[in-house]
XYZ file of C-alpha atoms in Angstrom:
268
model
C 0.000 0.000 0.000
C 2.993 2.299 0.432
C 3.263 2.484 -3.363
C -0.013 4.444 -3.380
C 1.682 7.279 -1.539
C 4.773 7.055 -3.744
C 2.677 7.371 -6.893
C 0.807 10.364 -5.509
C 4.070 12.064 -4.546
C 5.323 11.686 -8.110
C 2.208 13.520 -9.258
C 2.847 16.351 -6.799
C 6.551 16.535 -7.649
C 5.688 16.867 -11.313
C 3.395 19.799 -10.600
C 6.110 21.453 -8.519
C 8.627 20.986 -11.308
C 6.552 22.808 -13.928
C 5.683 25.537 -11.406
C 9.393 26.424 -11.420
C 9.668 26.287 -15.209
C 7.026 28.811 -16.222
C 7.904 29.040 -19.912
C 7.571 25.312 -20.523
C 4.401 25.264 -18.457
C 2.899 28.061 -20.550
C 3.595 26.307 -23.841
C 2.267 23.078 -22.336
C -1.151 24.633 -21.793
C -1.778 25.251 -25.507
C -2.327 21.604 -26.628
C -4.689 21.043 -23.701
C -6.709 24.157 -24.535
C -7.120 23.054 -28.149
C -8.216 19.575 -27.089
C -10.575 20.983 -24.469
C -12.410 23.112 -27.045
C -12.869 20.077 -29.324
C -14.106 17.827 -26.523
C -16.376 20.475 -25.035
C -18.077 20.917 -28.402
C -18.616 17.151 -28.698
C -20.057 16.846 -25.167
C -22.368 19.826 -25.672
C -23.651 18.236 -28.878
C -24.271 14.981 -27.014
C -26.109 16.831 -24.236
C -28.348 18.550 -26.800
C -29.101 15.580 -29.033
C -28.307 12.587 -26.819
C -31.967 11.954 -26.004
C -32.836 11.915 -29.705
C -30.055 9.387 -30.270
C -31.358 7.167 -27.474
C -34.888 7.434 -28.891
C -33.641 6.365 -32.321
C -31.761 3.407 -30.791
C -34.739 2.151 -28.737
C -37.736 2.021 -31.093
C -39.096 -0.984 -29.192
C -40.017 1.344 -26.314
C -42.123 3.757 -28.397
C -45.377 2.223 -27.174
C -44.475 2.151 -23.483
C -46.792 4.058 -21.194
C -45.818 7.065 -19.108
C -43.758 7.410 -16.938
C -41.801 4.272 -17.898
C -40.838 5.513 -21.340
C -39.409 8.767 -19.998
C -37.625 7.078 -17.107
C -36.110 4.392 -19.317
C -34.826 6.740 -22.001
C -33.774 9.342 -19.465
C -31.675 6.744 -17.656
C -30.084 5.572 -20.926
C -29.304 9.169 -21.873
C -27.609 9.770 -18.533
C -25.586 6.556 -18.842
C -24.618 7.444 -22.422
C -23.372 10.859 -21.318
C -21.476 9.302 -18.386
C -19.814 6.845 -20.789
C -18.885 9.689 -23.142
C -17.428 11.611 -20.193
C -15.403 8.577 -19.118
C -14.038 8.080 -22.628
C -13.263 11.778 -22.958
C -11.189 11.644 -19.761
C -9.249 8.634 -21.024
C -8.730 9.880 -24.582
C -8.112 13.519 -23.611
C -4.576 12.664 -22.572
C -3.847 10.718 -25.762
C -5.083 13.506 -28.031
C -3.356 16.248 -26.024
C -0.052 14.349 -26.005
C -0.305 13.821 -29.751
C -0.981 17.510 -30.404
C 1.760 18.618 -28.004
C 4.250 15.835 -28.760
C 7.328 18.056 -29.433
C 6.800 20.113 -26.272
C 6.104 17.191 -23.985
C 9.151 15.332 -25.318
C 11.295 18.357 -24.450
C 9.675 18.701 -21.025
C 10.207 15.023 -20.213
C 13.849 15.190 -21.277
C 14.388 18.225 -19.029
C 12.946 16.359 -16.052
C 15.203 13.382 -16.783
C 18.253 15.642 -16.802
C 17.222 17.272 -13.524
C 16.873 14.029 -11.595
C 19.479 11.883 -13.323
C 22.728 11.549 -11.308
C 24.776 12.104 -14.476
C 22.493 14.819 -15.883
C 21.725 12.774 -19.015
C 18.372 12.009 -20.634
C 17.696 8.845 -22.673
C 17.032 9.387 -26.378
C 15.280 7.087 -28.791
C 17.502 7.975 -31.744
C 14.470 7.738 -34.046
C 13.454 10.391 -36.587
C 10.681 12.741 -35.465
C 8.190 11.424 -38.015
C 8.742 7.853 -36.798
C 8.285 8.883 -33.171
C 5.009 10.607 -34.093
C 3.819 7.512 -35.966
C 4.632 5.206 -33.034
C 2.926 7.577 -30.601
C -0.218 7.833 -32.740
C -0.356 4.067 -33.327
C 0.084 3.182 -29.662
C -2.397 5.857 -28.574
C -5.009 4.384 -30.906
C -4.427 0.934 -29.412
C -4.856 2.299 -25.898
C -8.012 4.176 -26.882
C -9.470 0.940 -28.281
C -8.660 -0.883 -25.038
C -10.170 1.935 -23.015
C -13.273 1.927 -25.209
C -13.755 -1.811 -24.606
C -13.529 -1.204 -20.865
C -15.980 1.665 -21.280
C -18.507 -0.571 -23.037
C -18.132 -3.189 -20.293
C -18.657 -0.593 -17.560
C -21.603 0.804 -19.504
C -23.235 -2.639 -19.502
C -22.473 -3.183 -15.814
C -24.126 0.148 -15.079
C -27.497 -1.540 -15.619
C -26.935 -3.955 -12.731
C -29.001 -2.754 -9.752
C -27.037 -1.341 -6.804
C -23.657 -2.530 -8.155
C -24.050 -0.379 -11.242
C -24.550 2.746 -9.137
C -21.875 2.046 -6.502
C -19.008 -0.286 -7.439
C -18.974 0.431 -11.176
C -18.212 4.184 -10.894
C -15.350 3.406 -8.495
C -13.992 0.756 -10.845
C -14.305 3.239 -13.695
C -12.056 5.738 -11.899
C -9.353 3.111 -11.316
C -9.516 1.924 -14.928
C -9.309 5.503 -16.144
C -6.356 6.191 -13.845
C -4.483 3.182 -15.233
C -4.926 4.222 -18.863
C -4.107 7.852 -18.092
C -0.853 6.762 -16.503
C 0.004 4.549 -19.476
C -0.428 7.462 -21.873
C 1.604 9.839 -19.721
C 4.496 7.479 -18.999
C 4.642 6.610 -22.703
C 6.353 9.957 -23.365
C 9.393 8.936 -21.297
C 9.254 5.205 -22.020
C 9.102 5.618 -25.792
C 12.366 7.544 -25.600
C 13.775 4.445 -23.917
C 12.530 2.280 -26.822
C 10.030 0.442 -24.593
C 7.190 -0.821 -26.786
C 3.516 -0.867 -25.829
C 3.414 -4.492 -24.692
C 6.377 -4.033 -22.371
C 4.964 -0.734 -21.063
C 1.723 -2.431 -20.118
C 3.664 -5.232 -18.417
C 5.607 -2.673 -16.370
C 2.418 -0.935 -15.269
C 0.559 -4.139 -14.435
C 3.451 -5.308 -12.265
C 3.111 -2.168 -10.104
C -0.649 -1.535 -10.112
C -0.687 0.067 -6.657
C 1.971 2.574 -7.705
C 0.069 3.306 -10.924
C -3.225 3.827 -9.097
C -1.544 6.146 -6.614
C -0.502 8.342 -9.521
C -3.390 7.922 -11.951
C -6.517 7.682 -9.786
C -6.248 11.186 -8.231
C -5.447 12.512 -11.688
C -8.520 10.792 -13.162
C -10.722 12.372 -10.479
C -9.156 15.794 -11.092
C -9.672 15.462 -14.846
C -13.422 15.130 -14.255
C -13.479 18.798 -13.223
C -13.800 21.104 -16.259
C -10.567 22.895 -17.275
C -8.499 21.154 -14.577
C -6.995 18.697 -17.071
C -5.563 21.557 -19.127
C -3.667 23.045 -16.196
C -2.455 19.714 -14.796
C -1.212 18.183 -18.062
C 2.339 19.642 -18.093
C 2.920 18.662 -14.472
C 1.396 15.229 -15.095
C 3.935 14.607 -17.874
C 6.752 15.708 -15.556
C 5.524 13.434 -12.758
C 5.032 10.549 -15.179
C 8.695 10.876 -16.202
C 9.698 10.306 -12.573
C 7.302 7.379 -12.425
C 8.805 5.918 -15.600
C 12.264 6.036 -14.026
C 10.869 4.129 -11.050
C 9.303 1.486 -13.279
C 12.598 1.019 -15.106
C 14.600 0.846 -11.878
C 16.573 3.976 -12.762
C 18.053 6.039 -9.978
C 16.362 9.320 -9.072
C 18.786 11.846 -7.622
C 17.895 12.803 -4.060
C 18.789 16.440 -4.652
C 15.442 17.767 -5.891
C 15.331 20.895 -8.055
C 13.205 22.536 -5.369
C 15.815 21.842 -2.728
C 13.813 19.095 -1.010
C 15.350 15.841 0.000
C 12.963 13.029 -0.841
C 13.942 9.377 -0.751
C 14.064 7.575 -4.045
C 11.121 5.389 -4.930
C 13.148 2.243 -4.328
C 13.448 3.082 -0.689
C 9.802 4.111 -0.470
C 8.562 0.974 -2.099
C 10.724 -1.275 0.043
C 12.897 -2.596 -2.766
């Protein structure tokens, strides 16, 4: 359980890092703002026409008497919007990272140099266009996995009691896992770690991943928060990636704090 606290501290340390690097933080807001406008437009459209979509998809209920017809379709509309919100949280990171790929690569490298004992940052050695292709391909694969989980959670939402209690909690943990995968991919791709191996690393340390990703998933549910947390989340995910790879994190923090490395925290 100690890994939960370690993961959360990485998230906080990432936010502190970008707070001291204002220029990089400012540029890091732009991709998130662009993505936010696109997603907000899609969610508003769903809110306006979601009930019509549900009505079109459930013609068998046209002859139901009141109030059952309204309750049934109203519930489906609410669940549909909740599913869209869940998917938007998961895919927001992927789209924002893709739009802001050059900046976030630079930010992640800077964090690596700050905390590396030798001041060096790993480099993939791949051309930019190939890095973009790998990032887009892997992001699409993660989005598909997240969508499958979303459909499953959507179906479980119809189960009485469980669907209104356990399923939302499970949804936050699932979202936190996929958010963390997308964020750590920035640093891990530079280390030439492919998607399958990245997922294996994350699954082996689920408690650490949830400590980082679950609070972030909850924060991302608040409008506009995701935009302001994205740069710091990338910075924190770089620290997390070093932990997952067993790389040393220098104890001398840029902010002057002395925090133990994750190996000591996690009891390695």
